[in-house]
XYZ file of C-alpha atoms in Angstrom:
448
model
C 25.626 1.044 91.024
C 24.893 4.504 92.363
C 23.137 7.317 90.548
C 25.150 10.515 90.948
C 24.561 14.014 89.668
C 20.885 13.062 89.604
C 19.218 14.643 86.597
C 20.697 18.134 86.944
C 17.324 19.578 87.930
C 15.553 17.140 85.581
C 12.577 14.854 86.352
C 13.335 14.902 90.063
C 9.762 13.864 90.780
C 9.887 10.758 88.607
C 13.311 9.605 89.781
C 12.132 10.033 93.358
C 9.253 7.733 92.427
C 11.803 5.285 91.047
C 13.840 5.280 94.238
C 10.907 5.234 96.645
C 9.183 2.415 94.813
C 12.190 0.151 95.195
C 13.695 0.150 91.682
C 11.080 -1.328 89.375
C 11.836 -3.866 86.646
C 10.981 -2.878 83.051
C 8.820 -4.631 80.512
C 8.274 -4.008 76.817
C 4.998 -2.109 77.196
C 2.578 -0.836 79.791
C 1.024 -4.274 80.195
C 1.442 -5.373 83.815
C 0.261 -8.510 85.525
C -1.333 -8.790 88.952
C -0.260 -11.685 91.161
C -2.415 -14.719 90.423
C -4.250 -12.938 87.622
C -4.133 -12.426 83.881
C -2.243 -9.683 82.065
C -4.283 -6.516 81.919
C -4.661 -4.831 78.520
C -2.796 -1.537 78.143
C -4.863 1.642 78.129
C -2.331 3.781 76.304
C -0.363 2.976 73.179
C 3.263 4.035 73.613
C 4.925 5.001 70.340
C 8.638 5.691 70.631
C 10.054 8.352 68.275
C 12.419 7.400 65.480
C 16.061 7.941 66.396
C 17.914 10.458 64.198
C 20.645 9.108 61.940
C 24.112 9.878 63.318
C 26.777 10.876 60.776
C 29.273 12.822 62.929
C 31.111 12.061 66.199
C 29.923 13.725 69.400
C 31.519 17.039 70.342
C 31.598 18.905 73.643
C 28.750 21.416 73.965
C 29.453 25.108 73.855
C 28.596 27.199 76.895
C 25.458 28.409 75.114
C 24.408 24.844 74.294
C 25.028 23.702 77.866
C 22.794 26.459 79.234
C 20.107 25.646 76.663
C 20.179 21.941 77.584
C 19.835 22.792 81.270
C 16.850 25.035 80.524
C 14.958 22.560 78.358
C 15.622 19.630 80.715
C 14.419 21.716 83.651
C 11.345 22.817 81.694
C 10.442 19.266 80.701
C 11.288 17.675 84.034
C 10.820 19.862 87.083
C 8.000 21.797 85.434
C 6.067 19.778 82.838
C 6.534 16.202 84.049
C 6.313 17.109 87.725
C 3.240 19.289 87.229
C 1.265 16.900 85.039
C 2.196 13.875 87.186
C 0.943 15.778 90.236
C -2.339 16.434 88.390
C -2.725 12.692 87.753
C -1.914 11.894 91.389
C -4.521 14.412 92.560
C -7.144 12.804 90.313
C -6.411 9.329 91.713
C -6.489 10.700 95.240
C -9.837 12.433 94.658
C -11.324 9.270 93.118
C -10.142 7.267 96.142
C -11.821 9.773 98.474
C -15.095 9.424 96.568
C -14.781 5.634 96.441
C -13.022 4.641 99.694
C -11.940 1.089 100.463
C -14.311 -0.868 102.733
C -11.597 -3.325 103.763
C -8.215 -4.688 102.596
C -9.929 -6.799 99.935
C -11.621 -3.736 98.448
C -8.632 -1.620 97.382
C -8.534 -2.125 93.590
C -10.227 0.640 91.607
C -11.033 0.241 87.905
C -11.933 3.472 86.117
C -13.527 3.786 82.687
C -13.221 7.576 82.745
C -12.966 10.052 85.627
C -12.344 13.801 85.470
C -10.971 15.953 88.280
C -10.424 19.622 87.463
C -8.252 19.654 84.281
C -7.358 15.935 84.362
C -9.099 12.831 83.023
C -7.869 9.355 83.991
C -8.777 5.789 83.074
C -7.396 2.358 83.922
C -6.846 1.018 87.430
C -4.954 1.652 90.643
C -4.797 0.389 94.231
C -5.903 2.375 97.264
C -3.108 2.121 99.870
C -3.906 0.180 103.033
C -2.477 3.031 105.114
C -2.036 6.737 104.424
C -3.119 8.705 101.373
C -1.992 8.912 97.741
C 0.726 11.562 97.512
C 2.862 9.993 94.742
C 2.020 7.280 92.166
C 3.873 4.486 94.084
C 1.341 4.947 96.897
C -1.305 3.612 94.468
C 0.766 0.784 92.954
C 0.219 -1.613 91.342
C -1.425 0.646 88.793
C -1.919 1.249 85.085
C -3.328 4.732 84.519
C -3.831 6.523 81.216
C -4.393 10.257 81.461
C -4.985 13.519 79.667
C -4.482 16.994 81.136
C -5.689 20.240 79.558
C -4.598 23.120 81.780
C -3.731 26.769 81.437
C -0.027 25.901 81.070
C -0.512 23.348 78.282
C -1.704 19.845 77.469
C -0.369 16.367 78.150
C -1.422 12.766 77.645
C 0.218 9.480 78.485
C 0.418 6.693 81.042
C 1.974 5.793 84.372
C 2.385 2.071 84.962
C 3.818 0.336 88.021
C 3.680 -3.136 89.529
C 5.021 -4.411 92.818
C 4.813 -8.034 91.664
C 6.713 -7.525 88.398
C 8.780 -4.703 89.894
C 8.467 -2.373 86.928
C 7.871 1.309 86.291
C 7.032 2.954 82.985
C 6.153 6.598 82.419
C 5.270 7.911 78.971
C 4.018 11.445 78.359
C 3.303 13.499 75.241
C 3.321 17.251 75.902
C 1.727 19.925 73.712
C 1.861 23.739 73.756
C 3.400 23.884 77.225
C 4.424 27.249 78.692
C 6.936 26.659 81.520
C 7.018 29.056 84.456
C 10.101 30.469 86.153
C 13.324 32.043 84.963
C 15.336 28.837 84.447
C 13.066 27.677 81.631
C 12.606 27.940 77.882
C 9.890 30.112 76.366
C 7.575 27.351 75.157
C 7.433 23.697 74.151
C 5.204 23.116 71.136
C 5.674 19.354 71.305
C 7.571 17.096 73.688
C 7.831 13.449 74.674
C 9.207 11.841 77.844
C 9.641 8.072 78.252
C 11.173 6.201 81.174
C 11.456 2.461 81.730
C 13.472 1.675 84.847
C 14.518 -1.222 87.072
C 17.281 -2.132 89.513
C 19.715 -3.182 86.760
C 18.744 -1.166 83.708
C 17.140 2.050 82.562
C 15.921 3.504 79.299
C 15.069 7.186 78.892
C 13.965 8.943 75.709
C 13.229 12.675 75.546
C 12.280 14.755 72.519
C 11.172 18.358 72.180
C 10.396 21.078 69.671
C 10.762 24.302 71.620
C 11.374 28.051 71.521
C 13.993 29.945 73.518
C 14.971 33.598 73.177
C 12.944 33.824 69.972
C 14.697 30.857 68.282
C 13.330 27.423 67.400
C 15.201 24.359 68.664
C 14.857 20.590 68.516
C 16.099 17.934 70.944
C 16.451 14.167 70.832
C 17.932 12.467 73.896
C 18.279 8.751 74.559
C 20.087 7.013 77.394
C 20.263 3.267 77.899
C 23.215 2.298 80.135
C 24.747 -1.150 79.610
C 27.156 -3.187 81.732
C 30.315 -3.827 79.692
C 32.339 -5.914 82.155
C 30.641 -7.931 84.898
C 33.848 -8.328 86.924
C 35.036 -4.731 86.879
C 31.588 -3.155 86.776
C 32.584 -1.023 83.785
C 29.498 0.726 82.398
C 28.659 2.340 79.081
C 26.373 5.261 79.922
C 24.709 4.845 76.529
C 23.825 8.507 76.071
C 22.945 10.149 72.752
C 22.044 13.839 72.580
C 21.093 15.561 69.312
C 20.496 19.298 69.774
C 19.498 21.182 66.620
C 20.924 18.324 64.475
C 24.298 18.484 66.300
C 25.676 15.411 68.095
C 26.486 16.710 71.593
C 28.414 15.055 74.427
C 25.786 15.343 77.130
C 24.943 12.795 79.857
C 21.808 13.354 81.904
C 22.452 10.515 84.375
C 25.985 9.859 85.644
C 26.877 6.457 87.121
C 29.655 5.022 89.220
C 30.221 1.535 90.562
C 31.804 2.363 93.931
C 30.676 3.775 97.248
C 30.915 7.571 97.245
C 33.599 9.175 99.348
C 32.339 10.277 102.743
C 32.194 14.054 103.098
C 31.832 15.383 106.673
C 28.893 17.647 107.422
C 29.725 21.336 107.629
C 28.125 24.622 108.616
C 26.885 26.827 105.755
C 28.891 29.736 104.440
C 27.602 33.276 104.920
C 26.432 33.354 101.302
C 24.594 30.045 101.689
C 22.973 31.229 104.924
C 21.765 34.424 103.255
C 20.326 32.496 100.308
C 18.542 30.002 102.558
C 17.144 32.835 104.672
C 15.771 34.513 101.535
C 14.214 31.265 100.300
C 12.793 30.675 103.785
C 11.174 34.112 103.722
C 9.411 33.276 100.454
C 8.299 29.946 101.920
C 6.906 31.740 104.967
C 5.082 34.261 102.731
C 3.550 31.360 100.795
C 2.503 29.715 104.055
C 0.884 32.932 105.244
C -1.092 33.228 102.001
C -2.219 29.594 102.298
C -3.229 30.055 105.934
C -5.127 33.293 105.306
C -7.011 31.770 102.366
C -8.000 28.675 104.360
C -9.049 30.791 107.363
C -11.295 32.883 105.099
C -12.899 29.672 103.884
C -13.399 28.457 107.471
C -14.865 31.786 108.615
C -17.260 31.781 105.661
C -18.368 28.256 106.550
C -18.812 29.086 110.253
C -20.855 32.191 109.390
C -23.238 30.080 107.319
C -23.417 27.248 109.830
C -22.219 24.665 107.319
C -20.068 21.578 107.942
C -18.812 21.165 104.385
C -16.294 23.746 103.179
C -16.929 24.861 99.589
C -15.173 28.176 99.127
C -14.170 30.123 96.032
C -13.300 33.775 95.496
C -12.250 33.623 91.841
C -8.521 33.257 92.447
C -8.714 30.673 95.243
C -10.723 27.579 96.065
C -10.891 25.480 99.236
C -12.792 22.235 99.809
C -13.027 20.165 102.966
C -15.016 19.596 106.144
C -15.372 21.408 109.455
C -15.987 20.075 112.932
C -17.003 23.066 115.042
C -18.011 23.574 118.660
C -19.235 27.128 118.425
C -17.314 29.820 116.548
C -14.202 29.690 118.765
C -13.271 25.992 118.756
C -13.041 24.009 115.534
C -10.979 21.517 113.541
C -10.815 21.684 109.746
C -9.821 18.981 107.285
C -8.919 20.615 103.981
C -9.129 18.009 101.215
C -7.798 20.439 98.622
C -6.896 24.064 98.171
C -5.760 25.965 95.092
C -4.439 29.521 95.068
C -3.522 31.229 91.826
C -2.149 34.696 91.284
C 0.265 36.866 89.336
C 3.533 38.401 90.491
C 6.504 40.144 88.863
C 7.735 36.757 87.617
C 4.449 35.660 86.019
C 1.657 33.388 87.220
C 2.094 31.432 90.443
C 0.202 28.598 92.116
C -0.083 27.109 95.615
C -1.984 23.859 96.091
C -2.315 20.845 98.380
C -4.231 19.771 101.471
C -4.047 20.503 105.193
C -5.532 20.061 108.651
C -5.632 22.759 111.295
C -7.458 23.639 114.489
C -8.403 26.832 116.266
C -5.669 26.094 118.831
C -2.811 25.770 116.317
C 0.292 27.708 117.328
C 3.167 28.834 115.145
C 5.217 25.843 114.019
C 7.943 24.944 111.552
C 7.891 25.153 108.675
C 4.229 26.275 108.690
C 1.619 26.719 111.454
C -0.563 23.740 110.549
C -1.325 20.432 112.227
C -0.467 18.838 108.878
C 0.005 20.195 105.380
C 1.180 19.392 101.880
C 1.961 22.437 99.758
C 3.055 22.433 96.125
C 4.645 25.779 95.218
C 5.160 27.038 91.671
C 6.776 30.335 90.597
C 6.174 32.049 93.945
C 7.654 35.500 94.485
C 6.594 38.584 96.452
C 7.772 41.869 94.948
C 9.346 44.311 97.375
C 10.331 41.604 99.861
C 13.770 40.166 100.530
C 12.749 36.653 99.507
C 13.829 34.800 96.375
C 11.754 33.293 93.588
C 10.698 29.703 94.396
C 10.436 28.158 90.938
C 9.008 24.881 92.232
C 8.878 22.969 95.474
C 7.005 20.841 97.966
C 6.418 21.177 101.702
C 5.208 18.337 103.936
C 4.419 18.629 107.608
C 2.900 16.243 110.135
C 2.774 16.288 113.918
C 6.255 14.782 114.386
C 7.923 15.246 110.991
C 8.495 18.040 108.489
C 10.289 18.244 105.163
C 10.623 20.512 102.176
C 12.381 20.496 98.826
C 12.535 23.909 97.167
C 14.016 24.955 93.822
C 14.757 28.681 93.733
C 16.490 31.304 91.601
C 18.620 34.106 93.010
C 18.557 37.686 91.723
C 21.068 36.798 89.004
C 18.885 33.905 87.820
C 21.231 31.214 89.194
C 19.290 28.122 90.349
C 19.531 26.768 93.904
C 18.014 23.785 95.685
C 17.351 23.503 99.423
C 16.174 20.235 100.988
C 15.388 19.613 104.654
C 14.038 16.556 106.496
C 13.402 16.761 110.229
C 11.763 14.453 112.759
C 10.834 15.207 116.364
C 12.309 12.641 118.764
C 10.761 11.345 121.974
C 12.625 13.923 124.079
C 11.294 16.820 121.967
C 14.496 17.512 120.024
C 14.882 17.155 116.262
C 17.042 15.019 114.006
C 17.324 14.906 110.222
C 19.252 16.231 107.219
C 19.830 19.493 105.341
C 21.253 19.783 101.813
C 21.836 23.057 99.955
C 23.101 22.985 96.355
C 24.297 19.388 96.910
C 26.311 20.366 100.038
C 25.516 18.225 103.091
C 25.141 20.660 105.968
C 24.819 20.272 109.705
C 21.036 20.786 109.942
C 20.087 24.163 111.383
C 17.995 22.420 114.046
C 20.979 20.299 115.183
C 23.895 22.771 115.115
C 23.887 23.195 118.887
C 24.860 19.514 119.087
C 28.144 20.048 117.165
């Protein structure tokens, strides 16, 4: 069974978790069991909303309803769920830095209550044996309850995963959330997202009370696919969508039971090339702002003769450590940076971590030894770049990747994803996808 048309810009972060973590098995609550141990009590009580009574058959959505559904799903998924889940991940990562593992037998962390910036977490998680925590599966098995109170809204819920039971549950209540970006609704006064997934089944429930274009709306969505015929693989997608009390034919996840048809890679059209160039310009502008902010923090630290970087100028903050041999040669480990500002499209944010040295040269996509950058609502007025509504950039010494959601000047959404790895002979290999089209990667076109 293959997931196709994945989420139409919805909860991309959480489905990526689902795929990366190996398709977790569900259970009836967030009560997971460690191998050889006793069931751990749940930290967060999950209360599923009551399903509306259905009295009319489903009808095809109007064009206006289709656009509205896209906007609210994008607001709940790519913006609210992705943002708040990233806040929880950052809190776990910071706790792990403050309480590092001494050995492989010292990786479980039990937390009564821990607060990092706008996020408070409790429960337990596992420090990975290798690498850092960049997504919740890195810290699995885990059972984390959380609350976030940020400038964009509030959220509370739980993220629960177990390698031994192979399950994943995410539940999140959202309050007074103001999404950013053009492809979003005005506000969400109350929302709820629930996912319980495994390799053979999935249950998703989404509700929202929200405003768009000055009008109040309500949404109830439930999807619970079921196998109808074991021999043929026939599947009932099990979708129910109630928008403003109307029963709408809308399926968030599409499924098929056969291998997708192979589509040869192709070169981009002129229009696609122009759009990618514009998105790339915005990405480069964001990278320049990140680099300049971090360099200011390093210069301030060098001037004061410190080793610990603790920098803040009101709109930006940088924390990390500095290994310096004089003022000309240094290496900086940036544990976290946060840059906030305002542009013609509203408030924007750049955050993540990085390493860089005084000998760093220009690289792709950004001139850092390593970096993770989360981009939200980034746009530079007067430039030829496009608005990056949300996105992530990763770069290491031999590998780089980015996944960027953008909006063109007409407000149409676009998605550009690139993965590239440096081979032993110094060339690159990888993939490039733009608006679901598999392209010959720009760094491999001379091979075709």
